[in-house]
Structure formats: structure tokens, C-alpha cells
PDB file of C-alpha atoms in Angstrom:
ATOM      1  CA  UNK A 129      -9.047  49.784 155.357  1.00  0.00           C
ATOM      2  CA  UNK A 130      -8.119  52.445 153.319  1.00  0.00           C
ATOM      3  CA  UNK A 131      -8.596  52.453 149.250  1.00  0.00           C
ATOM      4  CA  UNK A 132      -4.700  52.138 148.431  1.00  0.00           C
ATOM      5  CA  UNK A 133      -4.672  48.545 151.004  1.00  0.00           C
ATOM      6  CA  UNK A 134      -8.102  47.194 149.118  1.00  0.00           C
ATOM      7  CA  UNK A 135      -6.278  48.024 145.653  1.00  0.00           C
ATOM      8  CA  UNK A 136      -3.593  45.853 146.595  1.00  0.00           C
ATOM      9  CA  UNK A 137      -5.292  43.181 148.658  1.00  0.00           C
ATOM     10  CA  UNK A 138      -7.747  42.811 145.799  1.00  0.00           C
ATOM     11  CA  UNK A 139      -4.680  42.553 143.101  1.00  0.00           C
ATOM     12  CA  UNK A 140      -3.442  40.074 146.066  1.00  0.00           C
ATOM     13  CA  UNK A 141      -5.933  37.921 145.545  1.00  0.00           C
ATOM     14  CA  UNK A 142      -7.547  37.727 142.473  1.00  0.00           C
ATOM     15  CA  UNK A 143      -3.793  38.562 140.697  1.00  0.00           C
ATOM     16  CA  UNK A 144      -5.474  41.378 138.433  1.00  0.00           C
ATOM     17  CA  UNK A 145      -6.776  44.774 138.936  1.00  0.00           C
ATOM     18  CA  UNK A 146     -10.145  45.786 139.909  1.00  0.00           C
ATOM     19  CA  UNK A 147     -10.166  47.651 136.233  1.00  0.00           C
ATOM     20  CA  UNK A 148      -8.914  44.491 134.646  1.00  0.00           C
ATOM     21  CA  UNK A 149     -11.403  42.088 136.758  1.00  0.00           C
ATOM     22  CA  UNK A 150     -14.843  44.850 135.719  1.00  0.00           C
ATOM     23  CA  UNK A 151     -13.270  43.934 131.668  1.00  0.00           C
ATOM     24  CA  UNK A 152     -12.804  40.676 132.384  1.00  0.00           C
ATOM     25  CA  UNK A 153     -16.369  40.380 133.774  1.00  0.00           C
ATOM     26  CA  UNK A 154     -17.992  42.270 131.079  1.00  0.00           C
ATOM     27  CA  UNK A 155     -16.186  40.731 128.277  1.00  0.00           C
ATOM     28  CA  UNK A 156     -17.151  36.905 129.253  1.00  0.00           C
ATOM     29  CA  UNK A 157     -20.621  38.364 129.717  1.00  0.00           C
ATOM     30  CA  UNK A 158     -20.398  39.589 125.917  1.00  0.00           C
ATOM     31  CA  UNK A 159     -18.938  36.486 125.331  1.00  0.00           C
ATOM     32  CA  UNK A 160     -22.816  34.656 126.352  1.00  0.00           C
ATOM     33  CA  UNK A 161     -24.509  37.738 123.951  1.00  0.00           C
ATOM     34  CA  UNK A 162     -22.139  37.086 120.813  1.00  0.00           C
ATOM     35  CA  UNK A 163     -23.342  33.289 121.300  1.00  0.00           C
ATOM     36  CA  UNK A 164     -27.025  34.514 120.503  1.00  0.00           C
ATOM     37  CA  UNK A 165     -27.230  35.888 117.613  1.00  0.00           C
ATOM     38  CA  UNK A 166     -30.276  37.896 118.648  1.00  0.00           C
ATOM     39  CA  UNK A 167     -28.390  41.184 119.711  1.00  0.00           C
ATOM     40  CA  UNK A 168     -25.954  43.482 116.903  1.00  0.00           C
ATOM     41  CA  UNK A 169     -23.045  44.129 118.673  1.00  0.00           C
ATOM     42  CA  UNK A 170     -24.346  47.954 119.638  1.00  0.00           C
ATOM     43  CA  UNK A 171     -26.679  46.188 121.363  1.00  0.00           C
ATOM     44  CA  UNK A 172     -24.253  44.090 122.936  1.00  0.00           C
ATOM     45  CA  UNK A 173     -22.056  46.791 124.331  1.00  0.00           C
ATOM     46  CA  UNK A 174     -24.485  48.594 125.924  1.00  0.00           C
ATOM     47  CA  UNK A 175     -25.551  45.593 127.395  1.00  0.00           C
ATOM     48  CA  UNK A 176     -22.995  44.469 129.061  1.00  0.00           C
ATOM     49  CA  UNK A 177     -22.094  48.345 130.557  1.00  0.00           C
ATOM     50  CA  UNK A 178     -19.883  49.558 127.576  1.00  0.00           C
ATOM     51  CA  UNK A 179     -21.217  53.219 126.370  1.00  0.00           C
ATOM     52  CA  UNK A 180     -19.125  53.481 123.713  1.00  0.00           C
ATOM     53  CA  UNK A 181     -19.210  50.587 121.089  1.00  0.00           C
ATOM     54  CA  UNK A 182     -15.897  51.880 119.381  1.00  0.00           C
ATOM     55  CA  UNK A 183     -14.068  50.781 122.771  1.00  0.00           C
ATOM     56  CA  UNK A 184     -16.115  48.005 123.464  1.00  0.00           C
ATOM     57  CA  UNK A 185     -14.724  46.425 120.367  1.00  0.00           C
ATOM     58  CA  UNK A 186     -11.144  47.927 121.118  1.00  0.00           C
ATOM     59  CA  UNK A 187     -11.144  46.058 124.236  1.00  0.00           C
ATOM     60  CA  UNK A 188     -12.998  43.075 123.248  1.00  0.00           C
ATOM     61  CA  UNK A 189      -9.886  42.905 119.801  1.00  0.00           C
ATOM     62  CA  UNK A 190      -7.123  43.770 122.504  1.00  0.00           C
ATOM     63  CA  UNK A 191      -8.149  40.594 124.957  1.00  0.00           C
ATOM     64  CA  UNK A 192      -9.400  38.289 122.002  1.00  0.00           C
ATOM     65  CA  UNK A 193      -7.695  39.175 118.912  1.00  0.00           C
ATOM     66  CA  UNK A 194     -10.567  39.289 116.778  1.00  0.00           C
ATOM     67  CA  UNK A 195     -13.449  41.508 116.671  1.00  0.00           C
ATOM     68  CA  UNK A 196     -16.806  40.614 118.551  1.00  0.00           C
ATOM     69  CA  UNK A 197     -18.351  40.556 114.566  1.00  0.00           C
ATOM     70  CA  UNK A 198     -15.548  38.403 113.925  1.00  0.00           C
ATOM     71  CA  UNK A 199     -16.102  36.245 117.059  1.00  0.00           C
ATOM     72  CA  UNK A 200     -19.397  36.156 116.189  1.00  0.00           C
ATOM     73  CA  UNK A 201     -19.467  34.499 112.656  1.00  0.00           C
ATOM     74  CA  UNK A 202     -17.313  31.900 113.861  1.00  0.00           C
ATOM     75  CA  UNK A 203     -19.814  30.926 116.350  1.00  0.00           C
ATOM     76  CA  UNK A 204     -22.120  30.871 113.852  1.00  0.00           C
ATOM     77  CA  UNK A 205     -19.495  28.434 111.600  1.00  0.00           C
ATOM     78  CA  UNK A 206     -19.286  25.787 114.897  1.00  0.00           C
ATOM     79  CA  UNK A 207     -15.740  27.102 115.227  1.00  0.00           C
ATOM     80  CA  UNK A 208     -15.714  27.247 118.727  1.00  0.00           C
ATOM     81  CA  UNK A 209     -17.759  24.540 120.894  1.00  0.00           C
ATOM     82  CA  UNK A 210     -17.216  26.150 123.853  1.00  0.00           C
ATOM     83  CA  UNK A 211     -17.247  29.665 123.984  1.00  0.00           C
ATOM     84  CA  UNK A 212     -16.598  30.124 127.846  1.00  0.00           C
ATOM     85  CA  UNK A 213     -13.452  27.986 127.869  1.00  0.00           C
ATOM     86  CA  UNK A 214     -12.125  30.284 124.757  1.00  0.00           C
ATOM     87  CA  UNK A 215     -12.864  33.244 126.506  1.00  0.00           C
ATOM     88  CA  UNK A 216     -11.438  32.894 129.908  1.00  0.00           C
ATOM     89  CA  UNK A 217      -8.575  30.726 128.355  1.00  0.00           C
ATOM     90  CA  UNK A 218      -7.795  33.686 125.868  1.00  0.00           C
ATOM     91  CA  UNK A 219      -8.676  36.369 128.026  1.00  0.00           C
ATOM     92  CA  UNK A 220      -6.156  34.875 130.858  1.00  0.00           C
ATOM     93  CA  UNK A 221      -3.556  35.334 128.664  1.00  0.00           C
ATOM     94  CA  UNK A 222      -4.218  38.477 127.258  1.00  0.00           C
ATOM     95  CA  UNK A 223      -4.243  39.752 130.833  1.00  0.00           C
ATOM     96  CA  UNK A 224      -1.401  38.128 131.528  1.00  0.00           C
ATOM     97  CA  UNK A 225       0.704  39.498 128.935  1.00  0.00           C
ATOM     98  CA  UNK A 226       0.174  43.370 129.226  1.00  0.00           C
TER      99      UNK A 226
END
């Protein structure tokens, strides 16, 4: 199988690209370090494979629209009481709607 057919199988199947599905992946993994408070969000970025923090939080305001800091303080507030179901459920649509 050559690249070009896995592209498009992979899009087949899990209906995004395999660009969109690495985001996707490493924004719902920010997602579990914005819930701890522990890490700044430089910290977070790097963490979750980002190596620029400037496009982490591009990204993360394009899928979410909000900033991780943003995300983060309502958290903190008991905004959100489940912060996987917000993610995927926001992120899904983001996707969705490009």
C-alpha cells in the first residue's frame, strides 16, 4: 500500500486526517493537563508534543474557542464537570466545520 491509498483509507475510516487525528490526540491529552493545575501552559505544550506554545494555543483557541488559560480557570470555577465530554464534543465540531 502506497502512502496516497493509507491517506485515504485512514480519512476512510476514522473521517479526519491523519494531521487532524495527531491534533485531535494531543489536544484531549492537554485537555487531562489543563485539569491539573500543576503544569503552566508552556509546560503543557511541550508536553503534549507542541514546540511552539504560540501555536499550541492557536490550535487549542481554533478547536475550543477559548484559550487553554481560559479553559483552565473555568476548570478551576467547576464550569465544566466533565472535561473529556467538552473536549471531544467541541473538538468534533470544530473538525467538522473547517
Amino acid at each position: 500500500m502506497n502512502i496516497a491509498q493509507c491517506y485515504r483509507y485512514f480519512k476512510m475510516i476514522v473521517k479526519m486526517s491523519p494531521y487532524d487525528y495527531l491534533i485531535h490526540y494531543h489536544l484531549l491529552k492537554s485537555i487531562d493537563y489543563l485539569s491539573d493545575s500543576t503544569f503552566n501552559i508552556t509546560e503543557i505544550s511541550e508536553k503534549v508534543g507542541f514546540q511552539n506554545v504560540n501555536h499550541y494555543i492557536q490550535i487549542f483557541k481554533k478547536a475550543y474557542t477559548l484559550s487553554p488559560k481560559k479553559y483552565q480557570k473555568n476548570i478551576k470555577k467547576g464550569i465544566y464537570n466533565n472535561a473529556n465530554s467538552f473536549s471531544f464534543f467541541h473538538l468534533t465540531i470544530s473538525i467538522q466545520h473547517k
